[in-house]
Amino acid sequence: MQLEFAVLGFFDDHPDLTDAVVDSAYEELAKRYRAEATAHEYKPGKLDGLRLELHDTLLPLAEMLVGRPDNVMPYAPVSAQAMQDVFKRLRASIKRWGKVGGRQAYLNFIGGQLGGLELDGLELDGLELDED
């Protein structure tokens, strides 16, 4: 859910964001954790523009979830394989909502599910979210 909150915050700042851009960022992150889970070298893809910005926004959150640096989360970190699975599920959600219609169907879905929550000043497991 923290990852999706971050995507929503990014969407607020970039209303032209599309599901395809989010999917690209999720795909690259899934590749990163797949490489780690299988003890292979990670070879970064070619992201640019919003894809790269979103990836770079999500990466620190994903790293915290796998316990880096120094497991600052109040619960046990997830494995690289579990993190890869998270991104696979998120990508499946994009695909599912894309069939419903629209270039922002997934973004609108998570906005409807999470956007009603008051984010200003909310702290999620040590992550402060401020809407400025």
JSON list of C-alpha atoms in Angstrom, two decimals:
[
{"chain": "A", "resi": 1, "resn": "MET", "atom": "CA", "xyz": [0.00, 0.00, 0.00]},
{"chain": "A", "resi": 2, "resn": "GLN", "atom": "CA", "xyz": [2.90, 2.38, 0.66]},
{"chain": "A", "resi": 3, "resn": "LEU", "atom": "CA", "xyz": [3.99, 1.95, -2.94]},
{"chain": "A", "resi": 4, "resn": "GLU", "atom": "CA", "xyz": [0.53, 2.82, -4.20]},
{"chain": "A", "resi": 5, "resn": "PHE", "atom": "CA", "xyz": [0.35, 5.87, -1.92]},
{"chain": "A", "resi": 6, "resn": "ALA", "atom": "CA", "xyz": [3.65, 7.00, -3.45]},
{"chain": "A", "resi": 7, "resn": "VAL", "atom": "CA", "xyz": [2.23, 6.48, -6.95]},
{"chain": "A", "resi": 8, "resn": "LEU", "atom": "CA", "xyz": [-0.82, 8.56, -6.02]},
{"chain": "A", "resi": 9, "resn": "GLY", "atom": "CA", "xyz": [1.38, 11.35, -4.69]},
{"chain": "A", "resi": 10, "resn": "PHE", "atom": "CA", "xyz": [3.37, 11.26, -7.91]},
{"chain": "A", "resi": 11, "resn": "PHE", "atom": "CA", "xyz": [0.12, 11.30, -9.92]},
{"chain": "A", "resi": 12, "resn": "ASP", "atom": "CA", "xyz": [-1.01, 14.40, -8.00]},
{"chain": "A", "resi": 13, "resn": "ASP", "atom": "CA", "xyz": [2.19, 16.13, -9.10]},
{"chain": "A", "resi": 14, "resn": "HIS", "atom": "CA", "xyz": [2.03, 14.73, -12.65]},
{"chain": "A", "resi": 15, "resn": "PRO", "atom": "CA", "xyz": [-1.60, 14.55, -13.82]},
{"chain": "A", "resi": 16, "resn": "ASP", "atom": "CA", "xyz": [-0.42, 13.44, -17.28]},
{"chain": "A", "resi": 17, "resn": "LEU", "atom": "CA", "xyz": [0.92, 10.19, -15.76]},
{"chain": "A", "resi": 18, "resn": "THR", "atom": "CA", "xyz": [-0.48, 7.08, -17.46]},
{"chain": "A", "resi": 19, "resn": "ASP", "atom": "CA", "xyz": [-0.85, 3.46, -16.46]},
{"chain": "A", "resi": 20, "resn": "ALA", "atom": "CA", "xyz": [1.78, 2.55, -19.07]},
{"chain": "A", "resi": 21, "resn": "VAL", "atom": "CA", "xyz": [4.36, 4.74, -17.33]},
{"chain": "A", "resi": 22, "resn": "VAL", "atom": "CA", "xyz": [3.52, 3.19, -13.95]},
{"chain": "A", "resi": 23, "resn": "ASP", "atom": "CA", "xyz": [3.74, -0.28, -15.49]},
{"chain": "A", "resi": 24, "resn": "SER", "atom": "CA", "xyz": [7.21, 0.49, -16.86]},
{"chain": "A", "resi": 25, "resn": "ALA", "atom": "CA", "xyz": [8.43, 1.62, -13.45]},
{"chain": "A", "resi": 26, "resn": "TYR", "atom": "CA", "xyz": [6.93, -1.46, -11.77]},
{"chain": "A", "resi": 27, "resn": "GLU", "atom": "CA", "xyz": [8.45, -3.71, -14.44]},
{"chain": "A", "resi": 28, "resn": "GLU", "atom": "CA", "xyz": [11.93, -2.29, -13.88]},
{"chain": "A", "resi": 29, "resn": "LEU", "atom": "CA", "xyz": [11.61, -2.71, -10.13]},
{"chain": "A", "resi": 30, "resn": "ALA", "atom": "CA", "xyz": [10.39, -6.30, -10.57]},
{"chain": "A", "resi": 31, "resn": "LYS", "atom": "CA", "xyz": [13.47, -6.98, -12.74]},
{"chain": "A", "resi": 32, "resn": "ARG", "atom": "CA", "xyz": [15.73, -5.56, -10.04]},
{"chain": "A", "resi": 33, "resn": "TYR", "atom": "CA", "xyz": [14.32, -7.85, -7.35]},
{"chain": "A", "resi": 34, "resn": "ARG", "atom": "CA", "xyz": [14.13, -10.86, -9.68]},
{"chain": "A", "resi": 35, "resn": "ALA", "atom": "CA", "xyz": [17.86, -10.48, -10.33]},
{"chain": "A", "resi": 36, "resn": "GLU", "atom": "CA", "xyz": [18.53, -10.29, -6.61]},
{"chain": "A", "resi": 37, "resn": "ALA", "atom": "CA", "xyz": [16.29, -13.27, -5.80]},
{"chain": "A", "resi": 38, "resn": "THR", "atom": "CA", "xyz": [18.03, -15.42, -8.40]},
{"chain": "A", "resi": 39, "resn": "ALA", "atom": "CA", "xyz": [21.54, -14.16, -7.58]},
{"chain": "A", "resi": 40, "resn": "HIS", "atom": "CA", "xyz": [21.99, -12.67, -11.04]},
{"chain": "A", "resi": 41, "resn": "GLU", "atom": "CA", "xyz": [23.46, -9.34, -11.96]},
{"chain": "A", "resi": 42, "resn": "TYR", "atom": "CA", "xyz": [20.88, -6.60, -12.32]},
{"chain": "A", "resi": 43, "resn": "LYS", "atom": "CA", "xyz": [21.09, -4.87, -15.69]},
{"chain": "A", "resi": 44, "resn": "PRO", "atom": "CA", "xyz": [19.15, -1.60, -15.60]},
{"chain": "A", "resi": 45, "resn": "GLY", "atom": "CA", "xyz": [16.71, -0.96, -18.39]},
{"chain": "A", "resi": 46, "resn": "LYS", "atom": "CA", "xyz": [16.41, 2.29, -20.26]},
{"chain": "A", "resi": 47, "resn": "LEU", "atom": "CA", "xyz": [13.97, 4.44, -18.38]},
{"chain": "A", "resi": 48, "resn": "ASP", "atom": "CA", "xyz": [13.62, 8.14, -19.02]},
{"chain": "A", "resi": 49, "resn": "GLY", "atom": "CA", "xyz": [11.33, 11.02, -18.19]},
{"chain": "A", "resi": 50, "resn": "LEU", "atom": "CA", "xyz": [8.40, 10.21, -15.93]},
{"chain": "A", "resi": 51, "resn": "ARG", "atom": "CA", "xyz": [9.24, 6.50, -15.99]},
{"chain": "A", "resi": 52, "resn": "LEU", "atom": "CA", "xyz": [12.64, 7.20, -14.45]},
{"chain": "A", "resi": 53, "resn": "GLU", "atom": "CA", "xyz": [11.26, 9.76, -11.99]},
{"chain": "A", "resi": 54, "resn": "LEU", "atom": "CA", "xyz": [8.58, 7.35, -10.76]},
{"chain": "A", "resi": 55, "resn": "HIS", "atom": "CA", "xyz": [11.07, 4.48, -10.54]},
{"chain": "A", "resi": 56, "resn": "ASP", "atom": "CA", "xyz": [13.40, 6.66, -8.48]},
{"chain": "A", "resi": 57, "resn": "THR", "atom": "CA", "xyz": [10.48, 7.65, -6.24]},
{"chain": "A", "resi": 58, "resn": "LEU", "atom": "CA", "xyz": [9.47, 4.03, -5.60]},
{"chain": "A", "resi": 59, "resn": "LEU", "atom": "CA", "xyz": [12.93, 2.48, -5.23]},
{"chain": "A", "resi": 60, "resn": "PRO", "atom": "CA", "xyz": [13.69, 3.86, -1.73]},
{"chain": "A", "resi": 61, "resn": "LEU", "atom": "CA", "xyz": [10.31, 2.59, -0.49]},
{"chain": "A", "resi": 62, "resn": "ALA", "atom": "CA", "xyz": [10.91, -0.85, -1.98]},
{"chain": "A", "resi": 63, "resn": "GLU", "atom": "CA", "xyz": [14.38, -0.91, -0.46]},
{"chain": "A", "resi": 64, "resn": "MET", "atom": "CA", "xyz": [12.93, -0.11, 2.96]},
{"chain": "A", "resi": 65, "resn": "LEU", "atom": "CA", "xyz": [10.46, -2.97, 2.58]},
{"chain": "A", "resi": 66, "resn": "VAL", "atom": "CA", "xyz": [13.30, -5.42, 1.93]},
{"chain": "A", "resi": 67, "resn": "GLY", "atom": "CA", "xyz": [15.12, -4.12, 4.99]},
{"chain": "A", "resi": 68, "resn": "ARG", "atom": "CA", "xyz": [17.59, -1.68, 3.52]},
{"chain": "A", "resi": 69, "resn": "PRO", "atom": "CA", "xyz": [19.16, 0.26, 4.92]},
{"chain": "A", "resi": 70, "resn": "ASP", "atom": "CA", "xyz": [19.26, -1.22, 8.40]},
{"chain": "A", "resi": 71, "resn": "ASN", "atom": "CA", "xyz": [15.65, -2.44, 8.53]},
{"chain": "A", "resi": 72, "resn": "VAL", "atom": "CA", "xyz": [14.00, 0.75, 9.77]},
{"chain": "A", "resi": 73, "resn": "MET", "atom": "CA", "xyz": [10.51, -0.73, 9.38]},
{"chain": "A", "resi": 74, "resn": "PRO", "atom": "CA", "xyz": [8.67, -1.92, 12.51]},
{"chain": "A", "resi": 75, "resn": "TYR", "atom": "CA", "xyz": [8.22, -5.40, 11.03]},
{"chain": "A", "resi": 76, "resn": "ALA", "atom": "CA", "xyz": [10.37, -8.06, 9.43]},
{"chain": "A", "resi": 77, "resn": "PRO", "atom": "CA", "xyz": [11.63, -7.21, 5.95]},
{"chain": "A", "resi": 78, "resn": "VAL", "atom": "CA", "xyz": [10.30, -9.07, 2.93]},
{"chain": "A", "resi": 79, "resn": "SER", "atom": "CA", "xyz": [12.55, -11.11, 0.67]},
{"chain": "A", "resi": 80, "resn": "ALA", "atom": "CA", "xyz": [13.64, -10.00, -2.78]},
{"chain": "A", "resi": 81, "resn": "GLN", "atom": "CA", "xyz": [11.39, -12.74, -4.19]},
{"chain": "A", "resi": 82, "resn": "ALA", "atom": "CA", "xyz": [8.41, -11.41, -2.24]},
{"chain": "A", "resi": 83, "resn": "MET", "atom": "CA", "xyz": [9.17, -7.88, -3.49]},
{"chain": "A", "resi": 84, "resn": "GLN", "atom": "CA", "xyz": [9.27, -9.17, -7.06]},
{"chain": "A", "resi": 85, "resn": "ASP", "atom": "CA", "xyz": [5.90, -10.84, -6.45]},
{"chain": "A", "resi": 86, "resn": "VAL", "atom": "CA", "xyz": [4.47, -7.55, -5.15]},
{"chain": "A", "resi": 87, "resn": "PHE", "atom": "CA", "xyz": [5.46, -5.78, -8.35]},
{"chain": "A", "resi": 88, "resn": "LYS", "atom": "CA", "xyz": [4.06, -8.64, -10.44]},
{"chain": "A", "resi": 89, "resn": "ARG", "atom": "CA", "xyz": [0.71, -8.30, -8.67]},
{"chain": "A", "resi": 90, "resn": "LEU", "atom": "CA", "xyz": [0.72, -4.54, -9.12]},
{"chain": "A", "resi": 91, "resn": "ARG", "atom": "CA", "xyz": [1.42, -5.00, -12.83]},
{"chain": "A", "resi": 92, "resn": "ALA", "atom": "CA", "xyz": [-1.43, -7.51, -13.07]},
{"chain": "A", "resi": 93, "resn": "SER", "atom": "CA", "xyz": [-3.71, -4.91, -11.49]},
{"chain": "A", "resi": 94, "resn": "ILE", "atom": "CA", "xyz": [-2.68, -2.38, -14.14]},
{"chain": "A", "resi": 95, "resn": "LYS", "atom": "CA", "xyz": [-3.49, -4.91, -16.85]},
{"chain": "A", "resi": 96, "resn": "ARG", "atom": "CA", "xyz": [-6.85, -5.78, -15.29]},
{"chain": "A", "resi": 97, "resn": "TRP", "atom": "CA", "xyz": [-7.91, -2.15, -14.90]},
{"chain": "A", "resi": 98, "resn": "GLY", "atom": "CA", "xyz": [-6.59, -1.28, -18.35]},
{"chain": "A", "resi": 99, "resn": "LYS", "atom": "CA", "xyz": [-9.20, -3.63, -19.77]},
{"chain": "A", "resi": 100, "resn": "VAL", "atom": "CA", "xyz": [-11.89, -1.59, -18.03]},
{"chain": "A", "resi": 101, "resn": "GLY", "atom": "CA", "xyz": [-10.77, 1.35, -20.07]},
{"chain": "A", "resi": 102, "resn": "GLY", "atom": "CA", "xyz": [-8.72, 4.44, -20.21]},
{"chain": "A", "resi": 103, "resn": "ARG", "atom": "CA", "xyz": [-5.07, 5.33, -20.07]},
{"chain": "A", "resi": 104, "resn": "GLN", "atom": "CA", "xyz": [-5.41, 6.06, -16.36]},
{"chain": "A", "resi": 105, "resn": "ALA", "atom": "CA", "xyz": [-7.81, 3.31, -15.29]},
{"chain": "A", "resi": 106, "resn": "TYR", "atom": "CA", "xyz": [-5.41, 1.84, -12.70]},
{"chain": "A", "resi": 107, "resn": "LEU", "atom": "CA", "xyz": [-4.49, 5.28, -11.39]},
{"chain": "A", "resi": 108, "resn": "ASN", "atom": "CA", "xyz": [-8.16, 6.18, -11.06]},
{"chain": "A", "resi": 109, "resn": "PHE", "atom": "CA", "xyz": [-8.84, 2.85, -9.31]},
{"chain": "A", "resi": 110, "resn": "ILE", "atom": "CA", "xyz": [-6.13, 3.30, -6.68]},
{"chain": "A", "resi": 111, "resn": "GLY", "atom": "CA", "xyz": [-7.14, 6.94, -6.35]},
{"chain": "A", "resi": 112, "resn": "GLY", "atom": "CA", "xyz": [-10.68, 5.82, -5.60]},
{"chain": "A", "resi": 113, "resn": "GLN", "atom": "CA", "xyz": [-9.49, 3.22, -3.11]},
{"chain": "A", "resi": 114, "resn": "LEU", "atom": "CA", "xyz": [-6.80, 5.24, -1.35]},
{"chain": "A", "resi": 115, "resn": "GLY", "atom": "CA", "xyz": [-7.46, 8.82, -2.39]},
{"chain": "A", "resi": 116, "resn": "GLY", "atom": "CA", "xyz": [-10.31, 9.28, 0.06]},
{"chain": "A", "resi": 117, "resn": "LEU", "atom": "CA", "xyz": [-7.90, 8.90, 2.95]},
{"chain": "A", "resi": 118, "resn": "GLU", "atom": "CA", "xyz": [-6.55, 12.09, 4.42]},
{"chain": "A", "resi": 119, "resn": "LEU", "atom": "CA", "xyz": [-2.86, 12.07, 3.52]},
{"chain": "A", "resi": 120, "resn": "ASP", "atom": "CA", "xyz": [-1.79, 15.46, 4.83]},
{"chain": "A", "resi": 121, "resn": "GLY", "atom": "CA", "xyz": [0.53, 14.86, 7.76]},
{"chain": "A", "resi": 122, "resn": "LEU", "atom": "CA", "xyz": [-0.26, 11.13, 7.86]},
{"chain": "A", "resi": 123, "resn": "GLU", "atom": "CA", "xyz": [2.65, 8.98, 8.88]},
{"chain": "A", "resi": 124, "resn": "LEU", "atom": "CA", "xyz": [2.86, 5.50, 7.37]},
{"chain": "A", "resi": 125, "resn": "ASP", "atom": "CA", "xyz": [5.43, 3.31, 9.04]},
{"chain": "A", "resi": 126, "resn": "GLY", "atom": "CA", "xyz": [7.86, 6.16, 9.40]},
{"chain": "A", "resi": 127, "resn": "LEU", "atom": "CA", "xyz": [7.11, 7.75, 6.03]},
{"chain": "A", "resi": 128, "resn": "GLU", "atom": "CA", "xyz": [5.64, 11.19, 6.34]},
{"chain": "A", "resi": 129, "resn": "LEU", "atom": "CA", "xyz": [3.33, 12.23, 3.54]},
{"chain": "A", "resi": 130, "resn": "ASP", "atom": "CA", "xyz": [2.65, 15.92, 3.28]},
{"chain": "A", "resi": 131, "resn": "GLU", "atom": "CA", "xyz": [0.60, 17.53, 0.58]},
{"chain": "A", "resi": 132, "resn": "ASP", "atom": "CA", "xyz": [2.15, 20.90, -0.12]}
]
